[in-house]
PDB file of C-alpha atoms in Angstrom:
ATOM      1  CA  ASN A   1     101.208 115.778 109.940  1.00 60.00           C
ATOM      2  CA  ALA A   2     101.241 111.974 110.610  1.00 72.00           C
ATOM      3  CA  GLY A   3      99.227 110.659 107.623  1.00 92.00           C
ATOM      4  CA  VAL A   4      99.185 106.866 107.899  1.00 95.00           C
ATOM      5  CA  THR A   5     100.845 105.392 110.965  1.00 96.00           C
ATOM      6  CA  GLN A   6     101.461 101.656 111.427  1.00 96.00           C
ATOM      7  CA  THR A   7     102.978  99.690 114.209  1.00 96.00           C
ATOM      8  CA  PRO A   8     105.152  97.802 114.929  1.00 96.00           C
ATOM      9  CA  LYS A   9     107.915  98.657 112.497  1.00 95.00           C
ATOM     10  CA  PHE A  10     109.737  95.340 112.974  1.00 96.00           C
ATOM     11  CA  GLN A  11     108.578  92.044 114.427  1.00 96.00           C
ATOM     12  CA  VAL A  12     109.952  88.516 114.613  1.00 97.00           C
ATOM     13  CA  LEU A  13     107.487  85.749 115.225  1.00 96.00           C
ATOM     14  CA  LYS A  14     107.784  82.038 115.708  1.00 97.00           C
ATOM     15  CA  THR A  15     105.647  79.801 113.530  1.00 97.00           C
ATOM     16  CA  GLY A  16     102.179  79.444 115.035  1.00 97.00           C
ATOM     17  CA  GLN A  17     102.310  82.658 117.061  1.00 97.00           C
ATOM     18  CA  SER A  18      99.693  85.274 116.541  1.00 96.00           C
ATOM     19  CA  MET A  19     100.028  89.047 116.259  1.00 96.00           C
ATOM     20  CA  THR A  20      98.145  92.160 115.175  1.00 97.00           C
ATOM     21  CA  LEU A  21      99.482  94.978 112.987  1.00 98.00           C
ATOM     22  CA  GLN A  22      97.940  98.300 113.857  1.00 97.00           C
ATOM     23  CA  CYS A  23      97.185 101.106 111.423  1.00 97.00           C
ATOM     24  CA  ALA A  24      95.682 104.542 111.908  1.00 97.00           C
ATOM     25  CA  GLN A  25      95.135 107.459 109.568  1.00 96.00           C
ATOM     26  CA  ASP A  26      94.389 111.067 110.457  1.00 95.00           C
ATOM     27  CA  MET A  27      93.138 112.263 107.082  1.00 92.00           C
ATOM     28  CA  ASN A  28      89.469 111.344 107.615  1.00 92.00           C
ATOM     29  CA  HIS A  29      89.665 108.838 104.736  1.00 91.00           C
ATOM     30  CA  ASN A  30      86.897 106.401 104.138  1.00 89.00           C
ATOM     31  CA  SER A  31      88.905 103.598 102.513  1.00 88.00           C
ATOM     32  CA  MET A  32      91.775 101.700 104.084  1.00 92.00           C
ATOM     33  CA  TYR A  33      93.915  98.867 102.771  1.00 93.00           C
ATOM     34  CA  TRP A  34      96.467  96.259 103.806  1.00 96.00           C
ATOM     35  CA  TYR A  35      99.124  95.207 101.281  1.00 96.00           C
ATOM     36  CA  ARG A  36     102.117  92.915 101.480  1.00 96.00           C
ATOM     37  CA  GLN A  37     105.264  93.438  99.459  1.00 95.00           C
ATOM     38  CA  ASP A  38     107.521  90.557  98.450  1.00 92.00           C
ATOM     39  CA  PRO A  39     110.633  90.707  96.249  1.00 82.00           C
ATOM     40  CA  GLY A  40     109.717  90.577  92.580  1.00 71.00           C
ATOM     41  CA  MET A  41     106.026  90.381  93.364  1.00 75.00           C
ATOM     42  CA  GLY A  42     105.096  94.048  93.742  1.00 82.00           C
ATOM     43  CA  LEU A  43     102.432  94.939  96.238  1.00 91.00           C
ATOM     44  CA  ARG A  44      99.484  92.542  96.672  1.00 92.00           C
ATOM     45  CA  LEU A  45      96.223  93.494  98.350  1.00 93.00           C
ATOM     46  CA  ILE A  46      95.380  91.389 101.395  1.00 95.00           C
ATOM     47  CA  TYR A  47      92.168  93.060 102.658  1.00 95.00           C
ATOM     48  CA  TYR A  48      90.506  96.377 102.294  1.00 91.00           C
ATOM     49  CA  SER A  49      87.770  98.402 103.923  1.00 92.00           C
ATOM     50  CA  ALA A  50      85.790 100.664 101.632  1.00 86.00           C
ATOM     51  CA  SER A  51      84.132 102.426 104.568  1.00 86.00           C
ATOM     52  CA  GLU A  52      83.753 102.146 108.287  1.00 88.00           C
ATOM     53  CA  GLY A  53      81.988  98.874 109.153  1.00 88.00           C
ATOM     54  CA  THR A  54      82.848  97.042 105.970  1.00 91.00           C
ATOM     55  CA  THR A  55      85.760  94.774 105.008  1.00 94.00           C
ATOM     56  CA  ASP A  56      86.467  92.698 101.925  1.00 91.00           C
ATOM     57  CA  LYS A  57      89.043  90.220 100.793  1.00 93.00           C
ATOM     58  CA  GLY A  58      91.753  91.209  98.372  1.00 91.00           C
ATOM     59  CA  GLU A  59      94.066  89.143  96.274  1.00 89.00           C
ATOM     60  CA  VAL A  60      95.835  87.168  99.089  1.00 94.00           C
ATOM     61  CA  PRO A  61      93.583  87.039 102.191  1.00 96.00           C
ATOM     62  CA  ASN A  62      94.348  83.514 103.402  1.00 96.00           C
ATOM     63  CA  GLY A  63      95.867  83.413 106.873  1.00 96.00           C
ATOM     64  CA  TYR A  64      94.787  86.939 107.738  1.00 98.00           C
ATOM     65  CA  ASN A  65      91.866  88.705 109.385  1.00 97.00           C
ATOM     66  CA  VAL A  66      91.083  92.358 109.682  1.00 97.00           C
ATOM     67  CA  SER A  67      89.080  94.681 111.832  1.00 96.00           C
ATOM     68  CA  ARG A  68      87.900  98.190 110.906  1.00 95.00           C
ATOM     69  CA  LEU A  69      87.688  99.434 114.480  1.00 88.00           C
ATOM     70  CA  ASN A  70      86.481 102.881 113.553  1.00 94.00           C
ATOM     71  CA  LYS A  71      87.040 105.335 110.716  1.00 94.00           C
ATOM     72  CA  ARG A  72      90.670 105.957 111.735  1.00 96.00           C
ATOM     73  CA  GLU A  73      91.863 102.440 112.519  1.00 97.00           C
ATOM     74  CA  PHE A  74      92.259  99.258 110.469  1.00 97.00           C
ATOM     75  CA  SER A  75      94.128  96.315 112.012  1.00 97.00           C
ATOM     76  CA  LEU A  76      95.529  93.175 110.392  1.00 98.00           C
ATOM     77  CA  ARG A  77      95.775  89.930 112.427  1.00 98.00           C
ATOM     78  CA  LEU A  78      97.817  86.847 111.774  1.00 97.00           C
ATOM     79  CA  GLU A  79      96.190  84.103 113.814  1.00 93.00           C
ATOM     80  CA  SER A  80      98.874  81.433 113.325  1.00 96.00           C
ATOM     81  CA  ALA A  81     101.904  82.874 111.599  1.00 96.00           C
ATOM     82  CA  ALA A  82     103.693  80.845 108.874  1.00 97.00           C
ATOM     83  CA  PRO A  83     107.064  81.390 107.253  1.00 96.00           C
ATOM     84  CA  SER A  84     105.255  82.240 104.037  1.00 96.00           C
ATOM     85  CA  GLN A  85     103.932  85.328 105.771  1.00 97.00           C
ATOM     86  CA  THR A  86     107.412  86.769 106.125  1.00 97.00           C
ATOM     87  CA  SER A  87     107.023  90.034 104.249  1.00 97.00           C
ATOM     88  CA  VAL A  88     106.760  93.745 104.439  1.00 96.00           C
ATOM     89  CA  TYR A  89     103.232  94.938 105.218  1.00 97.00           C
ATOM     90  CA  PHE A  90     101.878  98.289 104.216  1.00 96.00           C
ATOM     91  CA  CYS A  91      98.746 100.009 105.340  1.00 96.00           C
ATOM     92  CA  ALA A  92      97.215 102.623 103.054  1.00 93.00           C
ATOM     93  CA  SER A  93      94.238 104.912 102.914  1.00 91.00           C
ATOM     94  CA  SER A  94      92.347 107.003 100.370  1.00 86.00           C
ATOM     95  CA  GLU A  95      89.452 109.394 100.500  1.00 81.00           C
ATOM     96  CA  ALA A  96      87.039 106.933  98.877  1.00 67.00           C
ATOM     97  CA  ASP A  97      87.382 103.732  96.919  1.00 55.00           C
ATOM     98  CA  ARG A  98      86.004 105.298  93.714  1.00 56.00           C
ATOM     99  CA  GLY A  99      87.232 105.036  90.189  1.00 51.00           C
ATOM    100  CA  SER A 100      87.525 108.823  89.974  1.00 53.00           C
ATOM    101  CA  GLY A 101      91.112 108.597  91.106  1.00 58.00           C
ATOM    102  CA  ASN A 102      91.719 109.523  94.652  1.00 69.00           C
ATOM    103  CA  THR A 103      95.341 109.451  95.654  1.00 79.00           C
ATOM    104  CA  ILE A 104      96.305 106.631  97.994  1.00 85.00           C
ATOM    105  CA  TYR A 105      98.621 107.295 100.909  1.00 89.00           C
ATOM    106  CA  PHE A 106     100.902 104.662 102.429  1.00 92.00           C
ATOM    107  CA  GLY A 107     102.321 104.058 105.876  1.00 94.00           C
ATOM    108  CA  GLU A 108     106.070 103.332 106.228  1.00 92.00           C
ATOM    109  CA  GLY A 109     105.731  99.585 106.460  1.00 94.00           C
ATOM    110  CA  SER A 110     106.039  96.762 108.985  1.00 96.00           C
ATOM    111  CA  TRP A 111     108.810  94.229 108.509  1.00 96.00           C
ATOM    112  CA  LEU A 112     107.619  90.838 109.706  1.00 97.00           C
ATOM    113  CA  THR A 113     109.823  87.728 109.896  1.00 97.00           C
ATOM    114  CA  VAL A 114     108.348  84.385 110.782  1.00 97.00           C
ATOM    115  CA  VAL A 115     110.889  81.772 111.850  1.00 96.00           C
TER     116      VAL A 115
ATOM    117  CA  LYS B   1      93.219  89.149  85.166  1.00 71.00           C
ATOM    118  CA  GLN B   2      95.197  92.396  85.079  1.00 73.00           C
ATOM    119  CA  GLU B   3      98.927  92.007  84.713  1.00 88.00           C
ATOM    120  CA  VAL B   4     101.171  95.001  85.306  1.00 93.00           C
ATOM    121  CA  THR B   5     104.772  94.707  84.187  1.00 94.00           C
ATOM    122  CA  GLN B   6     107.747  97.035  84.673  1.00 95.00           C
ATOM    123  CA  ILE B   7     110.853  96.480  82.602  1.00 92.00           C
ATOM    124  CA  PRO B   8     113.679  96.769  83.364  1.00 92.00           C
ATOM    125  CA  ALA B   9     113.672  95.680  87.002  1.00 92.00           C
ATOM    126  CA  ALA B  10     116.785  97.826  87.587  1.00 95.00           C
ATOM    127  CA  LEU B  11     118.407 100.779  85.885  1.00 94.00           C
ATOM    128  CA  SER B  12     121.620 102.710  86.443  1.00 96.00           C
ATOM    129  CA  VAL B  13     122.336 106.059  84.786  1.00 95.00           C
ATOM    130  CA  PRO B  14     124.906 108.875  85.202  1.00 97.00           C
ATOM    131  CA  GLU B  15     123.719 112.072  86.818  1.00 97.00           C
ATOM    132  CA  GLY B  16     122.131 114.463  84.288  1.00 97.00           C
ATOM    133  CA  GLU B  17     120.804 111.838  81.995  1.00 96.00           C
ATOM    134  CA  ASN B  18     117.041 111.620  81.379  1.00 96.00           C
ATOM    135  CA  LEU B  19     115.307 108.632  82.905  1.00 96.00           C
ATOM    136  CA  VAL B  20     112.645 106.661  81.036  1.00 96.00           C
ATOM    137  CA  LEU B  21     110.654 104.120  83.033  1.00 97.00           C
ATOM    138  CA  ASN B  22     108.125 101.818  81.446  1.00 97.00           C
ATOM    139  CA  CYS B  23     104.901 100.269  82.657  1.00 97.00           C
ATOM    140  CA  SER B  24     102.607  97.968  80.693  1.00 97.00           C
ATOM    141  CA  PHE B  25      99.228  96.535  81.588  1.00 95.00           C
ATOM    142  CA  THR B  26      97.018  93.932  79.941  1.00 93.00           C
ATOM    143  CA  ASP B  27      93.532  95.208  80.695  1.00 86.00           C
ATOM    144  CA  SER B  28      92.835  98.598  79.144  1.00 85.00           C
ATOM    145  CA  ALA B  29      89.590  99.109  81.058  1.00 85.00           C
ATOM    146  CA  ILE B  30      91.218 101.218  83.740  1.00 86.00           C
ATOM    147  CA  TYR B  31      90.081 104.219  85.737  1.00 84.00           C
ATOM    148  CA  ASN B  32      93.549 105.586  86.211  1.00 88.00           C
ATOM    149  CA  LEU B  33      97.244 104.865  86.522  1.00 92.00           C
ATOM    150  CA  GLN B  34      99.455 106.057  89.301  1.00 93.00           C
ATOM    151  CA  TRP B  35     103.224 106.298  89.636  1.00 96.00           C
ATOM    152  CA  PHE B  36     104.878 105.922  93.046  1.00 95.00           C
ATOM    153  CA  ARG B  37     108.310 106.347  94.459  1.00 96.00           C
ATOM    154  CA  GLN B  38     109.645 104.091  97.244  1.00 94.00           C
ATOM    155  CA  ASP B  39     112.809 104.795  99.128  1.00 94.00           C
ATOM    156  CA  PRO B  40     114.606 101.914 100.865  1.00 88.00           C
ATOM    157  CA  GLY B  41     112.849 101.019 104.125  1.00 84.00           C
ATOM    158  CA  LYS B  42     109.991 103.440 103.447  1.00 87.00           C
ATOM    159  CA  GLY B  43     106.442 103.400 102.217  1.00 88.00           C
ATOM    160  CA  LEU B  44     105.260 104.545  98.835  1.00 91.00           C
ATOM    161  CA  THR B  45     104.841 108.180  97.877  1.00 91.00           C
ATOM    162  CA  SER B  46     102.491 109.094  95.054  1.00 91.00           C
ATOM    163  CA  LEU B  47     104.199 111.039  92.244  1.00 94.00           C
ATOM    164  CA  LEU B  48     101.598 111.369  89.505  1.00 94.00           C
ATOM    165  CA  LEU B  49      98.081 110.134  88.837  1.00 91.00           C
ATOM    166  CA  ILE B  50      96.741 109.962  85.246  1.00 92.00           C
ATOM    167  CA  GLN B  51      93.054 109.592  84.675  1.00 89.00           C
ATOM    168  CA  SER B  52      91.956 107.229  81.921  1.00 89.00           C
ATOM    169  CA  SER B  53      90.781 110.176  79.873  1.00 90.00           C
ATOM    170  CA  GLN B  54      94.155 111.929  80.072  1.00 92.00           C
ATOM    171  CA  ARG B  55      97.206 111.420  77.914  1.00 94.00           C
ATOM    172  CA  GLU B  56      99.834 112.834  80.288  1.00 94.00           C
ATOM    173  CA  GLN B  57     100.531 114.487  83.573  1.00 94.00           C
ATOM    174  CA  THR B  58     103.442 116.690  84.566  1.00 95.00           C
ATOM    175  CA  SER B  59     104.979 117.725  87.863  1.00 93.00           C
ATOM    176  CA  GLY B  60     108.293 119.524  87.820  1.00 96.00           C
ATOM    177  CA  ARG B  61     110.898 117.329  86.237  1.00 96.00           C
ATOM    178  CA  LEU B  62     108.451 114.456  86.052  1.00 97.00           C
ATOM    179  CA  ASN B  63     106.209 113.678  83.102  1.00 97.00           C
ATOM    180  CA  ALA B  64     104.013 110.605  82.783  1.00 97.00           C
ATOM    181  CA  SER B  65     102.209 109.523  79.635  1.00 97.00           C
ATOM    182  CA  LEU B  66      99.360 107.089  79.180  1.00 96.00           C
ATOM    183  CA  ASP B  67      98.386 105.157  76.083  1.00 95.00           C
ATOM    184  CA  LYS B  68      95.394 102.984  77.063  1.00 91.00           C
ATOM    185  CA  SER B  69      94.976 101.398  73.631  1.00 91.00           C
ATOM    186  CA  SER B  70      98.490  99.884  73.770  1.00 94.00           C
ATOM    187  CA  GLY B  71      98.403  99.325  77.525  1.00 94.00           C
ATOM    188  CA  ARG B  72     101.475 101.448  78.263  1.00 96.00           C
ATOM    189  CA  SER B  73     102.603 104.254  80.481  1.00 97.00           C
ATOM    190  CA  THR B  74     105.965 105.926  80.583  1.00 97.00           C
ATOM    191  CA  LEU B  75     107.483 107.994  83.376  1.00 97.00           C
ATOM    192  CA  TYR B  76     110.109 110.513  82.255  1.00 97.00           C
ATOM    193  CA  ILE B  77     112.404 112.134  84.795  1.00 97.00           C
ATOM    194  CA  ALA B  78     114.430 114.955  83.244  1.00 97.00           C
ATOM    195  CA  ALA B  79     117.998 115.736  84.187  1.00 97.00           C
ATOM    196  CA  SER B  80     118.332 112.978  86.808  1.00 96.00           C
ATOM    197  CA  GLN B  81     119.946 113.631  90.160  1.00 97.00           C
ATOM    198  CA  PRO B  82     121.422 111.235  92.767  1.00 96.00           C
ATOM    199  CA  GLY B  83     118.357 112.053  94.917  1.00 96.00           C
ATOM    200  CA  ASP B  84     116.173 110.395  92.273  1.00 97.00           C
ATOM    201  CA  SER B  85     117.662 107.011  93.242  1.00 97.00           C
ATOM    202  CA  ALA B  86     114.711 104.905  94.460  1.00 97.00           C
ATOM    203  CA  THR B  87     112.334 102.275  93.270  1.00 95.00           C
ATOM    204  CA  TYR B  88     109.513 103.457  91.063  1.00 97.00           C
ATOM    205  CA  LEU B  89     106.259 101.533  90.882  1.00 96.00           C
ATOM    206  CA  CYS B  90     103.212 101.921  88.697  1.00 96.00           C
ATOM    207  CA  ALA B  91      99.729 100.807  89.620  1.00 93.00           C
ATOM    208  CA  VAL B  92      96.458 100.723  87.716  1.00 91.00           C
ATOM    209  CA  ARG B  93      92.982 101.063  89.112  1.00 86.00           C
ATOM    210  CA  ARG B  94      90.539  99.077  87.019  1.00 76.00           C
ATOM    211  CA  ARG B  95      86.880  98.541  86.964  1.00 67.00           C
ATOM    212  CA  ALA B  96      86.930  94.757  86.897  1.00 60.00           C
ATOM    213  CA  ALA B  97      88.826  94.576  90.200  1.00 59.00           C
ATOM    214  CA  GLY B  98      86.367  96.524  92.266  1.00 58.00           C
ATOM    215  CA  ASN B  99      88.444  99.635  91.686  1.00 62.00           C
ATOM    216  CA  LYS B 100      91.429  98.187  93.542  1.00 77.00           C
ATOM    217  CA  LEU B 101      94.988  98.989  92.603  1.00 84.00           C
ATOM    218  CA  THR B 102      97.159  96.409  90.826  1.00 88.00           C
ATOM    219  CA  PHE B 103     100.905  97.081  91.126  1.00 92.00           C
ATOM    220  CA  GLY B 104     103.810  96.353  88.899  1.00 93.00           C
ATOM    221  CA  GLY B 105     107.013  94.927  90.364  1.00 92.00           C
ATOM    222  CA  GLY B 106     108.851  98.222  90.192  1.00 94.00           C
ATOM    223  CA  THR B 107     112.023  99.527  88.605  1.00 95.00           C
ATOM    224  CA  ARG B 108     114.992 100.179  90.938  1.00 95.00           C
ATOM    225  CA  VAL B 109     116.857 103.288  89.782  1.00 97.00           C
ATOM    226  CA  LEU B 110     120.408 104.275  90.668  1.00 97.00           C
ATOM    227  CA  VAL B 111     121.647 107.684  89.532  1.00 97.00           C
ATOM    228  CA  LYS B 112     125.432 107.865  89.822  1.00 96.00           C
ATOM    229  CA  PRO B 113     127.087 111.215  90.654  1.00 94.00           C
TER     230      PRO B 113
END
């Protein structure tokens, strides 16, 4: 029972390099999210996709792009990595982005260091 | 803007003691509040979800209360065990933010044997 799977687990990038974080969920969820977690800052939403074919900016979208490839997959791209993007990135999914209170499920995280 | 605060940032208790974790939020117009557990190097696992119309939710040794009028939620863990050592985060889903979750900074808990 995989749930939310994200790759890679660890990555070191040089400033200016690009990379894509991959995320897939096997729960047939409509909504998917990318968060970053920094010490003392909690989790902050980067981008989300309420349903297949749609994406929207979250709280901290600058420097990132996303693609909702299909219902299962939601990728996060750093076009030109900066040291400020050193963080732990979490992908998450939920059945629907409604206020009724669907539980959100998280992947295990991707540790990214930009040097 | 919604602010979600968890105080203290860290907590250490002896095994068997009850744990009380606090979460406060500034905007009471929420759909629900959720408590998560995060183990080191892992993602977040949902513990309890309280709808805005509810006052509390219980699951085993865990009980979470919600007081929207005062902007507070409390997570109680009865008879703590070393396995309860983790970081606990609360998050609110609010109408004004397009139903997105806003997280607190978390409380890191250590239960000493």
